[in-house]
Coordinates of C-alpha atoms in Angstrom, one line a residue:
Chain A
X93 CA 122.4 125.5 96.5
X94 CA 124.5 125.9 93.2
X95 CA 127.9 124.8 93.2
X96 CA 130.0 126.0 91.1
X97 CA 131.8 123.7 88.3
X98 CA 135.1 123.5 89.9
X99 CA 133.3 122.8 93.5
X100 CA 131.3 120.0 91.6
X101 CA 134.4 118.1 90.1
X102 CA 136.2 118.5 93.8
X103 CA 133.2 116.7 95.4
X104 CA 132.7 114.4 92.8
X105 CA 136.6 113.5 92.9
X106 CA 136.6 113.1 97.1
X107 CA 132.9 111.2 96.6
X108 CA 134.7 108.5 94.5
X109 CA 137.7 108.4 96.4
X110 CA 135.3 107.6 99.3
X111 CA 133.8 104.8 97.4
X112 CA 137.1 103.3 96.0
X113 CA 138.0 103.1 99.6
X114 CA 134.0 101.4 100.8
X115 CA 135.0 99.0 97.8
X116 CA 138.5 98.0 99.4
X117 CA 136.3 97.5 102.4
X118 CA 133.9 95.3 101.2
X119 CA 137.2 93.1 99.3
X120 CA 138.0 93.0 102.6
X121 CA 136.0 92.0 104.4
X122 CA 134.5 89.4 101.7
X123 CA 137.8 87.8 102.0
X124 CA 138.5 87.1 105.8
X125 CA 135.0 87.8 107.9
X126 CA 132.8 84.8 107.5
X127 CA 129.7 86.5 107.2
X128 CA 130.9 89.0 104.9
X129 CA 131.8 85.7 102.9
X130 CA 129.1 83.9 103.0
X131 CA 126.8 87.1 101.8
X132 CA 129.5 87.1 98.5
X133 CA 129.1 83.7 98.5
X134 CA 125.1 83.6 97.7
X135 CA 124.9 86.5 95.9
X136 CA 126.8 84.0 92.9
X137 CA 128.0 85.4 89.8
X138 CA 126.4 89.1 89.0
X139 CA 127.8 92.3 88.6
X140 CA 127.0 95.4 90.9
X141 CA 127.2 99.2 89.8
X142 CA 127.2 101.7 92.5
X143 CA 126.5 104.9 91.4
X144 CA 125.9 108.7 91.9
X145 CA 123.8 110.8 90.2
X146 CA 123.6 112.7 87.7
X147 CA 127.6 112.6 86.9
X148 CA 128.0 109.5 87.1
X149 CA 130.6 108.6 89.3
X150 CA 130.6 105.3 90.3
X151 CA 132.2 101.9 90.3
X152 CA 131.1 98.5 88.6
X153 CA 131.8 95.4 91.3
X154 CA 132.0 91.7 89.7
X155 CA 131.0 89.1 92.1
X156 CA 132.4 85.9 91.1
X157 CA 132.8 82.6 93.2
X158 CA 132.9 84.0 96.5
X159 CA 135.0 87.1 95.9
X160 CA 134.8 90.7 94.4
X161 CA 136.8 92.0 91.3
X162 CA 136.5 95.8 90.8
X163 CA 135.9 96.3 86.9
X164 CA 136.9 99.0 84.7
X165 CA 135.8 102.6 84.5
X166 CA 133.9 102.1 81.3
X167 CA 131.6 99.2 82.5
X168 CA 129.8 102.1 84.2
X169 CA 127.9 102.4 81.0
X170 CA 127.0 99.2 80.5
X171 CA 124.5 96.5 82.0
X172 CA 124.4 94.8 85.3
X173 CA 122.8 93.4 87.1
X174 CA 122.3 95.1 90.1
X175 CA 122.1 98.8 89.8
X176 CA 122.3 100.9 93.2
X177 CA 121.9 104.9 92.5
X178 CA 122.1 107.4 94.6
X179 CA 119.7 110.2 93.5
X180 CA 122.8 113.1 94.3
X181 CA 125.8 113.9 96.0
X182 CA 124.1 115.2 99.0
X183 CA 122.3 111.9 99.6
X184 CA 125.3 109.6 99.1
X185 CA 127.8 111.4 101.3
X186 CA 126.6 110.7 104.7
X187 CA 126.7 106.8 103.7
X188 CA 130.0 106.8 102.3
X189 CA 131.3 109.2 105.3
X190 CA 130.0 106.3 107.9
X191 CA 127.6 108.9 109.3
X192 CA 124.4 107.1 107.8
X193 CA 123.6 103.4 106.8
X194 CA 122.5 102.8 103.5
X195 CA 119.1 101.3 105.1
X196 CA 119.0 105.0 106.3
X197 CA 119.5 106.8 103.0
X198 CA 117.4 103.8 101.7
X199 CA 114.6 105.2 104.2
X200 CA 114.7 108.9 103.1
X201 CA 113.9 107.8 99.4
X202 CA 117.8 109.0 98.4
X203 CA 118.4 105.4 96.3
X204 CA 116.6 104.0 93.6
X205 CA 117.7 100.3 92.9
X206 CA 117.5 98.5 90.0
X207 CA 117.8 94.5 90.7
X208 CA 116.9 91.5 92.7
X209 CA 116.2 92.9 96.1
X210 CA 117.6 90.3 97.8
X211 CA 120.9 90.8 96.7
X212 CA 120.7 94.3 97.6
X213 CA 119.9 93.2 101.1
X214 CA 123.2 90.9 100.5
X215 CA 125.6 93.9 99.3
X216 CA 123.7 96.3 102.1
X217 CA 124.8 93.7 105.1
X218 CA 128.3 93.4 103.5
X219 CA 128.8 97.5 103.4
X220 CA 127.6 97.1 107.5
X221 CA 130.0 94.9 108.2
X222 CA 132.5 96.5 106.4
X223 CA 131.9 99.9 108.4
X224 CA 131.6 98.6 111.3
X225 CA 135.3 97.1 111.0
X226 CA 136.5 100.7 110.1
X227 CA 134.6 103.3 111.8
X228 CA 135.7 103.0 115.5
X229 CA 133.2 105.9 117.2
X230 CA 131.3 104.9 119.7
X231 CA 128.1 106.4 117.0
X232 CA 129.6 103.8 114.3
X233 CA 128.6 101.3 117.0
X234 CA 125.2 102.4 117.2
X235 CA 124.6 102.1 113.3
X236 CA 126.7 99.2 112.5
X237 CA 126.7 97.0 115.8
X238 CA 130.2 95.2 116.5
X239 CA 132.6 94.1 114.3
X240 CA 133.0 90.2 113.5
X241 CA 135.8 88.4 115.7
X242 CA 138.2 89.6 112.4
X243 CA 141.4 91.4 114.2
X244 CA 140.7 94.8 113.0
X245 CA 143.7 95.7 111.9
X246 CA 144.0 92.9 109.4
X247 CA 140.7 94.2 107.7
X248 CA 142.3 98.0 107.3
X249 CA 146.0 96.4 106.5
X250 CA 144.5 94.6 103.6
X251 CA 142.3 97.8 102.5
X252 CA 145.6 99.6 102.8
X253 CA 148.5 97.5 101.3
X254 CA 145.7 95.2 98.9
X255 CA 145.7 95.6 95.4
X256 CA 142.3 97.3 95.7
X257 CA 141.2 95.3 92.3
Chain B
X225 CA 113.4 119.9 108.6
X226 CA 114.0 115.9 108.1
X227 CA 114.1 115.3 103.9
X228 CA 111.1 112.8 103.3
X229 CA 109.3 112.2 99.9
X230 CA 105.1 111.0 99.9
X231 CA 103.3 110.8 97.0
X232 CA 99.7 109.2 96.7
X233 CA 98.1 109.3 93.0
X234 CA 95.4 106.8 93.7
X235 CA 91.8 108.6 93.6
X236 CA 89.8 106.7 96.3
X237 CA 85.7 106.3 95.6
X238 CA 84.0 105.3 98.4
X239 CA 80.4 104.4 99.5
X240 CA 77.5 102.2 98.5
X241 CA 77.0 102.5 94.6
X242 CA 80.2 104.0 94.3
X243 CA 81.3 101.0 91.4
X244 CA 79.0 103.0 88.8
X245 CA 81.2 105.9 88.8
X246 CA 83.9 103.9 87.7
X247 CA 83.0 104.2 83.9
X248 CA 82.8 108.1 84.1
X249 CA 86.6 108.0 85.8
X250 CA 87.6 105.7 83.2
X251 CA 85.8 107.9 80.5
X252 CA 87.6 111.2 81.7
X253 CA 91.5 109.2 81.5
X254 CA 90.5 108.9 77.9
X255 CA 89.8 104.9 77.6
X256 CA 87.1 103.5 75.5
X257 CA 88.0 99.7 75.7
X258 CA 88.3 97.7 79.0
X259 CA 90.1 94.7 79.7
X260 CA 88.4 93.4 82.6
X261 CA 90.7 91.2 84.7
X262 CA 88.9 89.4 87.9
X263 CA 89.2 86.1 90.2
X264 CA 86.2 84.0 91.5
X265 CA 86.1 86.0 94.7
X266 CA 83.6 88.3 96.1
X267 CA 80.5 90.0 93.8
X268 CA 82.5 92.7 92.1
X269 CA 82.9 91.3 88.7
X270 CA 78.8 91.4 88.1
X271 CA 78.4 94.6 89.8
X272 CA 80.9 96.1 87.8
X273 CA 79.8 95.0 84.3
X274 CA 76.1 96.3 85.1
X275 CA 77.7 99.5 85.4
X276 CA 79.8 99.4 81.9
X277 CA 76.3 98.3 80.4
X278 CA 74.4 101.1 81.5
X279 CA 77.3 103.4 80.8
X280 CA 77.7 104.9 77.5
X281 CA 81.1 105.6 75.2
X282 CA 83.0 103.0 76.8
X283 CA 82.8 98.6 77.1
X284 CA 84.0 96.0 78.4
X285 CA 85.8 94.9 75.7
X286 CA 87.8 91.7 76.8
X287 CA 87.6 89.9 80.3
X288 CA 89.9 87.1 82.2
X289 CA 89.3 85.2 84.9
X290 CA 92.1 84.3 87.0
X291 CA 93.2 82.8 90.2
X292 CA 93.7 84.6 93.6
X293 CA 97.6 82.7 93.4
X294 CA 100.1 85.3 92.3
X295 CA 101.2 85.6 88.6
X296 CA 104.2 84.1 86.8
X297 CA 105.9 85.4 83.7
X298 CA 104.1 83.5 81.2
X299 CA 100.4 84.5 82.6
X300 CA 101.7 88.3 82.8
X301 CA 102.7 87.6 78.6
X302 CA 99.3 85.9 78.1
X303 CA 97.6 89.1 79.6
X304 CA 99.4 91.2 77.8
X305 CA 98.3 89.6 74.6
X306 CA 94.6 89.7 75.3
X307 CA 95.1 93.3 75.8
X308 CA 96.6 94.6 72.2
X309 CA 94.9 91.7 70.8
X310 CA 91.3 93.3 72.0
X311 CA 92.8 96.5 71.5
X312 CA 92.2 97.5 74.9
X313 CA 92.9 101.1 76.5
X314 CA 92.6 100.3 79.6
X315 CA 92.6 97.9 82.9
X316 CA 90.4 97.6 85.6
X317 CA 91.0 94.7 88.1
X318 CA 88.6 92.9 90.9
X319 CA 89.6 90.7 93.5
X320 CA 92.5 89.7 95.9
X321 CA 95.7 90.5 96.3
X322 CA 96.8 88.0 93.3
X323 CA 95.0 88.8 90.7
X324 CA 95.5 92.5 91.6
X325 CA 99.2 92.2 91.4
X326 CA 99.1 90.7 88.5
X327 CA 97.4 93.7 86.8
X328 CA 100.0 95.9 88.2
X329 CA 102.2 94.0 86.3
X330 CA 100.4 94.0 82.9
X331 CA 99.9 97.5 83.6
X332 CA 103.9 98.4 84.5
X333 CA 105.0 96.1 81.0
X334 CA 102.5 98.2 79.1
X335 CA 103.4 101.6 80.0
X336 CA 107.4 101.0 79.5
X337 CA 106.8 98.7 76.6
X338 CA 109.2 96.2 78.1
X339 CA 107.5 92.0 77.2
X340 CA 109.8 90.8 79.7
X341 CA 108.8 91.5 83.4
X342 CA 112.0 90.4 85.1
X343 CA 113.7 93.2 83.5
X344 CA 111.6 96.0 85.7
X345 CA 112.6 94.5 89.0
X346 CA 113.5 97.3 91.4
X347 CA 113.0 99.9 93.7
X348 CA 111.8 103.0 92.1
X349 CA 113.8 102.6 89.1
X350 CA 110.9 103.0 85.9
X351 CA 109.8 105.7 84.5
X352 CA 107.3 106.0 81.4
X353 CA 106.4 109.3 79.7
X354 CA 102.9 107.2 78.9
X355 CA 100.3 105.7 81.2
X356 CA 97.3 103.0 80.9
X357 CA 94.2 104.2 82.5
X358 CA 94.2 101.6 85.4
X359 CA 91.0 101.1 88.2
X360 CA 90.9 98.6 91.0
X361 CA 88.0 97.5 92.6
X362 CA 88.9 95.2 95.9
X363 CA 85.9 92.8 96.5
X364 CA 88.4 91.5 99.3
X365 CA 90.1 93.6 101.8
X366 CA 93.6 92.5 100.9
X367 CA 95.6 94.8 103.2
X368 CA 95.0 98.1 100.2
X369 CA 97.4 96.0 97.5
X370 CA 95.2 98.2 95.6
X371 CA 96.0 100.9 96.6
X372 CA 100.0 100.0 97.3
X373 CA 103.6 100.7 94.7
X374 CA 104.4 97.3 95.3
X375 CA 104.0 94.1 92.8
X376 CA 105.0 91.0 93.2
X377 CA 105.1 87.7 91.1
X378 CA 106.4 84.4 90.7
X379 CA 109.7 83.5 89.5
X380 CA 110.5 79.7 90.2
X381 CA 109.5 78.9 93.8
X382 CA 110.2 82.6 94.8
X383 CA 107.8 85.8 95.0
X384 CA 109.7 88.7 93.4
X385 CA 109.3 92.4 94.4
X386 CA 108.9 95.2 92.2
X387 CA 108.4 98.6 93.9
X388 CA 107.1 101.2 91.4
X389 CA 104.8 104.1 91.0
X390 CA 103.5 103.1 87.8
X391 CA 102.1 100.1 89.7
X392 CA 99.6 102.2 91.3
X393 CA 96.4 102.1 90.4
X394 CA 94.7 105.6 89.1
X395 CA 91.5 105.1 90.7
X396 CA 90.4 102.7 93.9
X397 CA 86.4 101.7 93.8
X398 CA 85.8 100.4 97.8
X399 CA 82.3 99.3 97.9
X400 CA 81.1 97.7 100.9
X401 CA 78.4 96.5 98.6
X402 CA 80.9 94.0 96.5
X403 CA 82.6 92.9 100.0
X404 CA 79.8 91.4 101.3
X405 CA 80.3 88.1 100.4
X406 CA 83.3 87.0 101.9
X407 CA 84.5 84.8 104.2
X408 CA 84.8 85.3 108.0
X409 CA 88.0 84.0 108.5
X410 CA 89.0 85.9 105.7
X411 CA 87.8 89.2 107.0
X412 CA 90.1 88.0 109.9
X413 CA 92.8 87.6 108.3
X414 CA 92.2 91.1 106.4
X415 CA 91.6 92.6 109.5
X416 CA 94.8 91.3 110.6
X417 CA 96.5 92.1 107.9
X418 CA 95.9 95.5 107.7
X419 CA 96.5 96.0 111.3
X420 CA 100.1 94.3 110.7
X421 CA 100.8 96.4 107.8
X422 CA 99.4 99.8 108.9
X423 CA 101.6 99.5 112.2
X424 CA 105.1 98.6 110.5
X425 CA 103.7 101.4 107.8
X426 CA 104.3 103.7 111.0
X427 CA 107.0 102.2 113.2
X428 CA 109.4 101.8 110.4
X429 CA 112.4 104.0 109.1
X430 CA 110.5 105.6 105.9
X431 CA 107.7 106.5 108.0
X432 CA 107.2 110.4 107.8
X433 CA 104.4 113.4 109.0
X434 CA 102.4 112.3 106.3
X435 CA 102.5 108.7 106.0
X436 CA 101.8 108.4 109.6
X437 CA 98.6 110.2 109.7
X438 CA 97.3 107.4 107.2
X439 CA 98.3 104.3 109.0
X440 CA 97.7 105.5 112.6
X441 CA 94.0 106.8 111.1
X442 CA 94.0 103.1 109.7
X443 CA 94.9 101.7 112.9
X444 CA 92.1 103.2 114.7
X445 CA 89.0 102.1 112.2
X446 CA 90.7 98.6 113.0
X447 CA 90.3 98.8 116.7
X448 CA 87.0 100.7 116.2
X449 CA 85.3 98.2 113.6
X450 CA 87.1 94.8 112.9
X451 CA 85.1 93.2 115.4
X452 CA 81.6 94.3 114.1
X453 CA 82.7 93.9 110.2
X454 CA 83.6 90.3 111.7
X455 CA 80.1 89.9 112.8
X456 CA 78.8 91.2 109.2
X457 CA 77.9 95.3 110.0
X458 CA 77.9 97.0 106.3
X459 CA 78.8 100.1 107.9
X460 CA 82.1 98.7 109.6
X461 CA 83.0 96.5 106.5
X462 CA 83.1 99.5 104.4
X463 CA 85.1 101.3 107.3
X464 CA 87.3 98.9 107.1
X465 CA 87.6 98.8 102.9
X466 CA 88.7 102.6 104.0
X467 CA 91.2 101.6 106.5
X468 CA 93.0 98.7 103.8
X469 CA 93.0 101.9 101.3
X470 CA 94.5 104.2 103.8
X471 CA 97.2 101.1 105.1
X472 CA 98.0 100.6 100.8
X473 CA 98.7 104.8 100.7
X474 CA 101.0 105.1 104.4
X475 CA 102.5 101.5 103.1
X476 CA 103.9 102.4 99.5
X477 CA 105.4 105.4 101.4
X478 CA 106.7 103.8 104.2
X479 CA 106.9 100.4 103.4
X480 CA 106.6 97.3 105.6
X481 CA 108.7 96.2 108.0
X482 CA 109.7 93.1 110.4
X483 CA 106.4 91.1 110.3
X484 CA 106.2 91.3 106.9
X485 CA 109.4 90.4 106.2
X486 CA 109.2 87.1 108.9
X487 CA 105.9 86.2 107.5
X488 CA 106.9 86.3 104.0
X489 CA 110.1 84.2 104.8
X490 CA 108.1 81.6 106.3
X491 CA 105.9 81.6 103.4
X492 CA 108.7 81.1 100.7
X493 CA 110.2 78.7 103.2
X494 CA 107.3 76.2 104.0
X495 CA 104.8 77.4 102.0
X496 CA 102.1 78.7 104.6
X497 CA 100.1 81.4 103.7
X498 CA 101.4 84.7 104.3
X499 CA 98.2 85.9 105.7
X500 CA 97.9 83.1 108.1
X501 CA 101.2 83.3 109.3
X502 CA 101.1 87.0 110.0
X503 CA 98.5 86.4 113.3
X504 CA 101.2 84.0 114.6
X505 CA 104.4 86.5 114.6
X506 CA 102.7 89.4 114.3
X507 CA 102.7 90.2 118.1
X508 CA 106.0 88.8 118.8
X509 CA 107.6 90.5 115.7
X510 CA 106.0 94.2 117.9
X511 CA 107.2 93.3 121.6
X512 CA 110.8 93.0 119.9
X513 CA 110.2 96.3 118.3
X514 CA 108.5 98.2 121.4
X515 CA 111.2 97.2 123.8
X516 CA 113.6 99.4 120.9
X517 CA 110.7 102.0 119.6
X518 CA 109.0 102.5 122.8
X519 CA 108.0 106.5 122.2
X520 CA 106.3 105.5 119.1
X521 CA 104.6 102.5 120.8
X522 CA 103.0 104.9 123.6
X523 CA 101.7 107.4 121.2
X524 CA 100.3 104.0 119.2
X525 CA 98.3 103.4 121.9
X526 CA 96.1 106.3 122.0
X527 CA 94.9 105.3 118.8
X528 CA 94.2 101.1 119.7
X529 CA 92.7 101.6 122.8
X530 CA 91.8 105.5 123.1
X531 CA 92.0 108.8 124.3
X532 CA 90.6 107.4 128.1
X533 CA 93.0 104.4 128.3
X534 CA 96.1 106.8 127.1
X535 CA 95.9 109.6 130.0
X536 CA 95.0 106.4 132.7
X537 CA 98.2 104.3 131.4
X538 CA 101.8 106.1 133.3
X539 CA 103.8 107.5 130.2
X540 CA 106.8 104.5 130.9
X541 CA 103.5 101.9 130.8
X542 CA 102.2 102.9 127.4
X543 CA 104.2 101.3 125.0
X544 CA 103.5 97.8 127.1
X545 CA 100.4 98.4 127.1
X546 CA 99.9 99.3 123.5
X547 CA 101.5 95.7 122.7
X548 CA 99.0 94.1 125.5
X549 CA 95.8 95.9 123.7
X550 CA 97.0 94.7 120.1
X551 CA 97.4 90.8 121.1
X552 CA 94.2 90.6 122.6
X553 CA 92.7 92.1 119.8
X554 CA 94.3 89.6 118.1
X555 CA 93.1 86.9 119.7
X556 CA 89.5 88.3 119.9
X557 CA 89.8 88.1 115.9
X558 CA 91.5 84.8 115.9
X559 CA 88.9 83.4 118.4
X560 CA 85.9 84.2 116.8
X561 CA 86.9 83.3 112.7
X562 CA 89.1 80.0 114.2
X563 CA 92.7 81.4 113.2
X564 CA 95.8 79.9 114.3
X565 CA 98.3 81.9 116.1
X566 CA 100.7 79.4 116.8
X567 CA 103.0 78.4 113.9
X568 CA 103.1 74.9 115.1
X569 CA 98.9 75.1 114.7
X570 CA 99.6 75.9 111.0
X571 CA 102.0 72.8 110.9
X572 CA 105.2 74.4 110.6
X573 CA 108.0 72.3 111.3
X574 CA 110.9 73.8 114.1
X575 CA 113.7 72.4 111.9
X576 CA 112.8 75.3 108.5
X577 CA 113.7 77.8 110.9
X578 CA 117.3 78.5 110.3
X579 CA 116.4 78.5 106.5
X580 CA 113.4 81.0 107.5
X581 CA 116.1 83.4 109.6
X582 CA 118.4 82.8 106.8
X583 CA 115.7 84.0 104.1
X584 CA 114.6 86.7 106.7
X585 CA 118.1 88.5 107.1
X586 CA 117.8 88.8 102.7
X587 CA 114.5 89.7 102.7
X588 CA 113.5 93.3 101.2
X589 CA 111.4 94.3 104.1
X590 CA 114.0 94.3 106.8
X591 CA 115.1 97.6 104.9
X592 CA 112.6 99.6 106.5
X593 CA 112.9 98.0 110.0
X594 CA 114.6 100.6 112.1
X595 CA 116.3 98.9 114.8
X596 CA 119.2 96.4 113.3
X597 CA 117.8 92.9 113.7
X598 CA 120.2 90.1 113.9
X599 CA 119.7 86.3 113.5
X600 CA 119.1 85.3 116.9
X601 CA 116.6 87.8 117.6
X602 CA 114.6 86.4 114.5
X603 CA 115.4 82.8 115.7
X604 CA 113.4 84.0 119.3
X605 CA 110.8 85.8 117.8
X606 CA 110.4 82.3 115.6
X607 CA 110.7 80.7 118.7
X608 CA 107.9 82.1 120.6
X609 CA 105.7 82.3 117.9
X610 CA 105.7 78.5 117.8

């Protein structure tokens, strides 16, 4: 279905929000649940661009001793090394909404990836982890299992008052 | 209506003589030059030169014989300079699984240009406007790598993944007349293999209407005709040649799954084949799966034991029952080629298994494993395969 342009810049503007938020998430989480950390910590020093197609909206993510840095706007047009697109809107909006795992959209062919497969494994257990802390529906449980033994509050504190960066 | 996405480009020839239409498929892609690319295994190489000979308008025009280990950077670069050195047009490949993968690669560098493979790791990420004519004749039945999107080489001490369209061959050759000559336990193995593969190929998350026809189809020949291609039937080997094909088509769709994944892991991790490690986990890795998946394991079973033993099993029994029929197929195999199905057999020590559930969790596979799979149910599933 055609959307018009306006409808197009809305979604786009609410699909990035919902990423910005995923990304606080996965600071989060890479900071105080222990296997959240120790995923940062083996992924090692690489950059990771999450994107959606065709306009790309997106985020670059710098991994660097054990904890994520969120880089500037512009580094969305240049390398790194691990590059996670989402073919369109439609296919990205159930993961970032919680209501599909990225294994999921993986499954229905809605991601290409660019990048050592491993790490993607790495970033893909972190945004579980992450999800499961947040989402708090008894269907969140079913896709993302239980949360670590992280209070959860301290996880969506930290996504709230952090510096997001 | 589910969104799903299949594609299969791979023309399949099949039957006795089938390796002298090769140069006519070759012909019609436009290629005039071949750069022949073969290991030491099976009859294929010879078979497939008598047919470039008594073809005309197009020759062999370089060859190289490699090993069946998988590729590294600097052989990929060595092939590619054979090829514009010859001035080549086009790639056809003979053997196992290694040397195959190792003209996927040469073939995915050519089409994108690119002279340094590491930078076309990925999942679906290249593109190329322009193709290389590529063929691939199996002369053993390495679980349809010919037929599969998937590459994989060797960078260091681990095998990297590179999942592709371009690394799909244009044409398949299956000759049971090529196959012939290999080894029992290797047929085994294959056998196993395929079995492995075409089962994850359908219980796994990417599985869709289409894909699934192939592998269950696959997964009947193997219950049908492993044993008799074991004991040397032409007929059933080249059934089974099908079936590997048919497993590399539902596979690059659906990908593999848990087995795979273990197997692999205790591969990079102790350096045990992956095919011999697959007989050990495999049944393990599918009662963990059934006890989540168990629809899927019922319908499974009509196809490994038959329409007869379906209807006579009670619906809640199926799925069980399914898993029973697969071990002791299994071990039939494994009994009569001497394969090990006990990792401590293949001299795998208990301690590498935290590194192995460690490499498993990372490992690409587990992607299209639809259940979520945490360490200790790895670490149990290791367990009893010791």
């Amino acid at each position: 279905m055609e959307h018009s342009p306006r409808k197009r810049r809305i979604a786009n503007y609410l699909a990035k929000r919902r990423l910005m938020w995923v990304y606080r998430g996965i600071k989060a989480c890479c900071m105080y649940d222990d296997n959240a950390k120790r995923y940062c910590n083996a992924m090692g020093d690489c950059t990771i661009r999450i994107r959606i197609l065709p306009d790309v909206t997106g985020i670059v993510i710098r991994v660097r001793d054990g904890a994520t840095h969120l880089l500037r706007q512009d580094e969305l047009l240049v390398h790194a090394d691990l590059d996670i697109c989402f073919k369109n809107l439609a296919g990205a909006m159930p993961v970032l909404r919680g209501k599909k795992t990225v294994k999921e959209a993986y499954a229905e062919k809605r991601i290409v990836i660019r990048g050592d497969i491993s790490k993607v494994m790495m970033i893909n257990n972190i945004i579980r982890i992450t999800l499961a802390y947040v989402l708090t529906d008894p269907n969140a449980r079913k896709l993302y299992g239980e949360p670590g033994n992280v209070p959860r509050a301290k996880i969506i504190n930290a996504m709230i008052v952090g510096d997001g960066k | 209506m589910r969104y799903g996405e299949f594609v299969n480009k791979v023309k399949v020839i099949c039957g006795t003589g089938s390796v002298d239409a090769l140069p006519t498929e070759l012909l019609r892609r436009g290629a005039h030059s071949v750069l022949l690319i073969c290991d030491n295994v099976g009859g294929a190489p010879s078979a497939i030169k008598d047919a470039f000979d008594k073809a005309g308008g197009i020759k062999i025009k370089a060859a190289y014989t490699g090993s069946t280990e998988f590729a590294d950077n600097k052989l990929i670069n060595e092939l590619y300079d054979i090829y514009t050195l010859n001035q080549c047009d086009c790639i056809v490949v003979s053997g196992g699984s290694g040397i195959t993968n190792t003209a996927k690669l040469l073939r995915m560098m050519l089409s994108t240009g690119v002279r340094n493979i590491d930078a076309l790791i990925g999942m679906d990420y290249i593109h190329s406007a322009f193709s290389v004519p590529f063929a691939a004749v199996p002369s053993v039945l390495d679980v349809g790598v010919d037929a599969t999107k998937i590459a994989v080489y060797l960078s260091g001490n681990r095998l990297i993944q590179l999942v592709s369209d371009e690394a799909t061959p244009d044409c398949c050759v299956i000759d049971s007349a090529v196959m012939k000559d290999v080894a029992k336990k290797d047929m085994g193995l294959s056998c196993i293999g395929i079995l492995s593969c075409a089962i994850s190929a359908y219980i796994g998350m990417q599985s869709g209407v289409i894909s699934d026809e192939f592998s269950l189809e696959s997964v009947k020949i193997i219950a049908d005709h492993a044993i008799a291609a074991l004991e040397g039937d032409a007929h059933a080997i080249g059934r089974v040649g099908e079936a590997a094909v048919l497993t590399g088509i539902a596979v690059s769709n659906s990908m593999v799954g848990l087995t795979a994944a273990v197997a692999s892991s205790i591969t990079s991790i102790t350096g045990v084949k992956q095919s011999e490690a697959l007989p050990c986990v495999l049944a393990h890795c599918l009662r963990w799966e059934e006890e989540r998946l168990k629809d899927k394991f019922a319908r499974l079973l009509y196809y490994v034991a038959g329409g007869e033993v379906y209807l006579s099993t009670a619906d809640k029994e199926r799925g069980d029952e399914c898993c029973n029929r697969i071990q002791s197929l299994i071990c039939d195999i494994a009994s009569r080629c001497d394969i090990s199905v006990k990792l401590s057999e293949l001299g795998v020590d208990e301690s590498a298994f935290s590194d192995i559930v460690d490499a498993v969790e990372v490992n690409g596979a587990i992607l299209s494993c639809a259940p979520h799979i945490g360490k200790s149910d790895i670490a149990v599933i290791l367990d009893k395969s010791y």
